[in-house]
PDB file of C-alpha atoms in Angstrom:
ATOM      1  CA  UNK A  13       0.168   0.052  -0.043  1.00  0.00           C
ATOM      2  CA  UNK A  14       1.364   3.505  -1.070  1.00  0.00           C
ATOM      3  CA  UNK A  15       1.868   6.125   1.636  1.00  0.00           C
ATOM      4  CA  UNK A  16      -1.106   8.286   0.279  1.00  0.00           C
ATOM      5  CA  UNK A  17      -3.425   5.351   0.572  1.00  0.00           C
ATOM      6  CA  UNK A  18      -2.112   4.451   4.116  1.00  0.00           C
ATOM      7  CA  UNK A  19      -2.499   8.153   5.055  1.00  0.00           C
ATOM      8  CA  UNK A  20      -6.471   7.864   4.143  1.00  0.00           C
ATOM      9  CA  UNK A  21      -6.741   5.160   6.600  1.00  0.00           C
ATOM     10  CA  UNK A  22      -6.200   7.683   9.415  1.00  0.00           C
ATOM     11  CA  UNK A  23      -9.172   9.461  11.478  1.00  0.00           C
ATOM     12  CA  UNK A  24      -9.648  13.198  10.449  1.00  0.00           C
ATOM     13  CA  UNK A  25      -7.994  14.224  13.613  1.00  0.00           C
ATOM     14  CA  UNK A  26      -4.652  12.651  12.523  1.00  0.00           C
ATOM     15  CA  UNK A  27      -5.004  13.921   9.052  1.00  0.00           C
ATOM     16  CA  UNK A  28      -5.543  17.324  10.320  1.00  0.00           C
ATOM     17  CA  UNK A  29      -2.573  17.115  12.750  1.00  0.00           C
ATOM     18  CA  UNK A  30      -0.137  15.950   9.859  1.00  0.00           C
ATOM     19  CA  UNK A  31      -1.214  18.568   7.483  1.00  0.00           C
ATOM     20  CA  UNK A  32      -0.605  21.305  10.185  1.00  0.00           C
ATOM     21  CA  UNK A  33       2.746  19.956  11.081  1.00  0.00           C
ATOM     22  CA  UNK A  34       3.816  19.819   7.549  1.00  0.00           C
ATOM     23  CA  UNK A  35       3.636  23.620   7.362  1.00  0.00           C
ATOM     24  CA  UNK A  36       5.894  24.041  10.410  1.00  0.00           C
ATOM     25  CA  UNK A  37       9.525  24.426  10.269  1.00  0.00           C
ATOM     26  CA  UNK A  38      11.936  21.872  11.987  1.00  0.00           C
ATOM     27  CA  UNK A  39      12.538  22.525  15.557  1.00  0.00           C
ATOM     28  CA  UNK A  40      15.712  24.590  16.597  1.00  0.00           C
ATOM     29  CA  UNK A  41      18.988  23.025  17.139  1.00  0.00           C
ATOM     30  CA  UNK A  42      18.900  23.799  20.875  1.00  0.00           C
ATOM     31  CA  UNK A  43      15.135  22.827  21.669  1.00  0.00           C
ATOM     32  CA  UNK A  44      14.601  21.089  24.994  1.00  0.00           C
ATOM     33  CA  UNK A  45      11.143  20.121  25.478  1.00  0.00           C
ATOM     34  CA  UNK A  46       9.477  20.217  28.939  1.00  0.00           C
ATOM     35  CA  UNK A  47       6.810  17.705  27.947  1.00  0.00           C
ATOM     36  CA  UNK A  48       7.197  14.657  25.582  1.00  0.00           C
ATOM     37  CA  UNK A  49       4.024  12.568  24.703  1.00  0.00           C
ATOM     38  CA  UNK A  50       4.066   9.625  22.603  1.00  0.00           C
ATOM     39  CA  UNK A  51       0.848   8.295  21.013  1.00  0.00           C
ATOM     40  CA  UNK A  52      -0.198   5.287  18.934  1.00  0.00           C
ATOM     41  CA  UNK A  53      -3.527   4.038  17.158  1.00  0.00           C
ATOM     42  CA  UNK A  54      -4.827   3.226  20.797  1.00  0.00           C
ATOM     43  CA  UNK A  55      -3.959   6.575  22.507  1.00  0.00           C
ATOM     44  CA  UNK A  56      -1.309   7.668  24.827  1.00  0.00           C
ATOM     45  CA  UNK A  57       1.663   5.362  25.065  1.00  0.00           C
ATOM     46  CA  UNK A  58       4.324   6.987  26.801  1.00  0.00           C
ATOM     47  CA  UNK A  59       5.968  10.252  27.794  1.00  0.00           C
ATOM     48  CA  UNK A  60       7.866  12.612  30.034  1.00  0.00           C
ATOM     49  CA  UNK A  61       6.834  15.636  31.971  1.00  0.00           C
ATOM     50  CA  UNK A  62       9.747  17.771  33.300  1.00  0.00           C
ATOM     51  CA  UNK A  63      12.168  14.625  33.142  1.00  0.00           C
ATOM     52  CA  UNK A  64       9.612  12.253  35.050  1.00  0.00           C
ATOM     53  CA  UNK A  65       8.898   9.644  32.553  1.00  0.00           C
ATOM     54  CA  UNK A  66       5.743   7.418  32.395  1.00  0.00           C
ATOM     55  CA  UNK A  67       4.277   4.776  30.127  1.00  0.00           C
ATOM     56  CA  UNK A  68       0.847   3.059  29.507  1.00  0.00           C
ATOM     57  CA  UNK A  69       0.343  -0.709  29.439  1.00  0.00           C
ATOM     58  CA  UNK A  70       0.097  -2.499  25.893  1.00  0.00           C
ATOM     59  CA  UNK A  71      -0.508  -6.264  25.370  1.00  0.00           C
ATOM     60  CA  UNK A  72       1.646  -8.045  22.964  1.00  0.00           C
ATOM     61  CA  UNK A  73      -1.343  -8.458  20.827  1.00  0.00           C
ATOM     62  CA  UNK A  74      -2.170  -4.723  20.559  1.00  0.00           C
ATOM     63  CA  UNK A  75      -0.950  -3.554  17.144  1.00  0.00           C
ATOM     64  CA  UNK A  76      -0.378  -0.147  15.975  1.00  0.00           C
ATOM     65  CA  UNK A  77      -0.012   1.466  12.647  1.00  0.00           C
ATOM     66  CA  UNK A  78       1.538   4.705  13.700  1.00  0.00           C
ATOM     67  CA  UNK A  79       3.771   6.225  16.449  1.00  0.00           C
ATOM     68  CA  UNK A  80       3.443  10.115  16.881  1.00  0.00           C
ATOM     69  CA  UNK A  81       5.533  12.129  18.947  1.00  0.00           C
ATOM     70  CA  UNK A  82       4.471  15.459  20.452  1.00  0.00           C
ATOM     71  CA  UNK A  83       6.941  17.975  22.111  1.00  0.00           C
ATOM     72  CA  UNK A  84       5.299  20.446  24.178  1.00  0.00           C
ATOM     73  CA  UNK A  85       2.027  20.108  22.349  1.00  0.00           C
ATOM     74  CA  UNK A  86       3.495  20.166  18.808  1.00  0.00           C
ATOM     75  CA  UNK A  87       3.520  17.185  16.596  1.00  0.00           C
ATOM     76  CA  UNK A  88       7.394  16.611  15.788  1.00  0.00           C
ATOM     77  CA  UNK A  89       7.586  13.099  14.451  1.00  0.00           C
ATOM     78  CA  UNK A  90       5.119  10.791  12.729  1.00  0.00           C
ATOM     79  CA  UNK A  91       5.864   7.275  11.706  1.00  0.00           C
ATOM     80  CA  UNK A  92       3.174   5.375   9.752  1.00  0.00           C
ATOM     81  CA  UNK A  93       3.718   1.640   9.125  1.00  0.00           C
ATOM     82  CA  UNK A  94       7.089   1.703   7.438  1.00  0.00           C
ATOM     83  CA  UNK A  95       7.332   5.407   6.513  1.00  0.00           C
ATOM     84  CA  UNK A  96       8.283   8.556   8.189  1.00  0.00           C
ATOM     85  CA  UNK A  97       5.622  11.234   7.500  1.00  0.00           C
ATOM     86  CA  UNK A  98       6.743  13.985   9.717  1.00  0.00           C
ATOM     87  CA  UNK A  99      10.389  14.577  11.120  1.00  0.00           C
ATOM     88  CA  UNK A 100      10.790  17.966  12.658  1.00  0.00           C
ATOM     89  CA  UNK A 101      13.733  16.650  14.628  1.00  0.00           C
ATOM     90  CA  UNK A 102      16.333  16.664  11.790  1.00  0.00           C
ATOM     91  CA  UNK A 103      18.253  19.695  13.010  1.00  0.00           C
ATOM     92  CA  UNK A 104      18.333  18.395  16.504  1.00  0.00           C
ATOM     93  CA  UNK A 105      19.694  15.155  15.566  1.00  0.00           C
ATOM     94  CA  UNK A 106      22.310  16.848  13.191  1.00  0.00           C
ATOM     95  CA  UNK A 107      23.441  19.189  16.210  1.00  0.00           C
ATOM     96  CA  UNK A 108      23.878  16.274  18.385  1.00  0.00           C
ATOM     97  CA  UNK A 109      25.789  14.307  15.999  1.00  0.00           C
ATOM     98  CA  UNK A 110      28.091  17.493  15.373  1.00  0.00           C
ATOM     99  CA  UNK A 111      28.585  17.820  19.097  1.00  0.00           C
ATOM    100  CA  UNK A 112      29.617  14.196  19.513  1.00  0.00           C
ATOM    101  CA  UNK A 113      32.138  14.570  16.772  1.00  0.00           C
ATOM    102  CA  UNK A 114      33.435  18.036  18.490  1.00  0.00           C
ATOM    103  CA  UNK A 115      33.637  16.341  21.761  1.00  0.00           C
ATOM    104  CA  UNK A 116      35.474  13.238  20.369  1.00  0.00           C
ATOM    105  CA  UNK A 117      32.644  10.611  21.137  1.00  0.00           C
TER     106      UNK A 117
END
């Protein structure tokens, strides 16, 4: 199934969230979220608030089609089946890699 067809299987809420996130720029290099929330098809999966992690229970039979990462209420990453649809973390990842090179790690 092609990505466009797969996107059509999402609820209107997720379609709207993706459309809005596609218009936003990548997050800044020095971005440090206070709240991280991770969702899947079944709802809230895990997260962290001010450094305190939490997670919700899933059984081995709970299958999901997507993972959505929100940072401080903004959709920053969306993975659907085998495709990355939203990735606003690219600059942060590049900055982290560059910092590791500079620090000799």
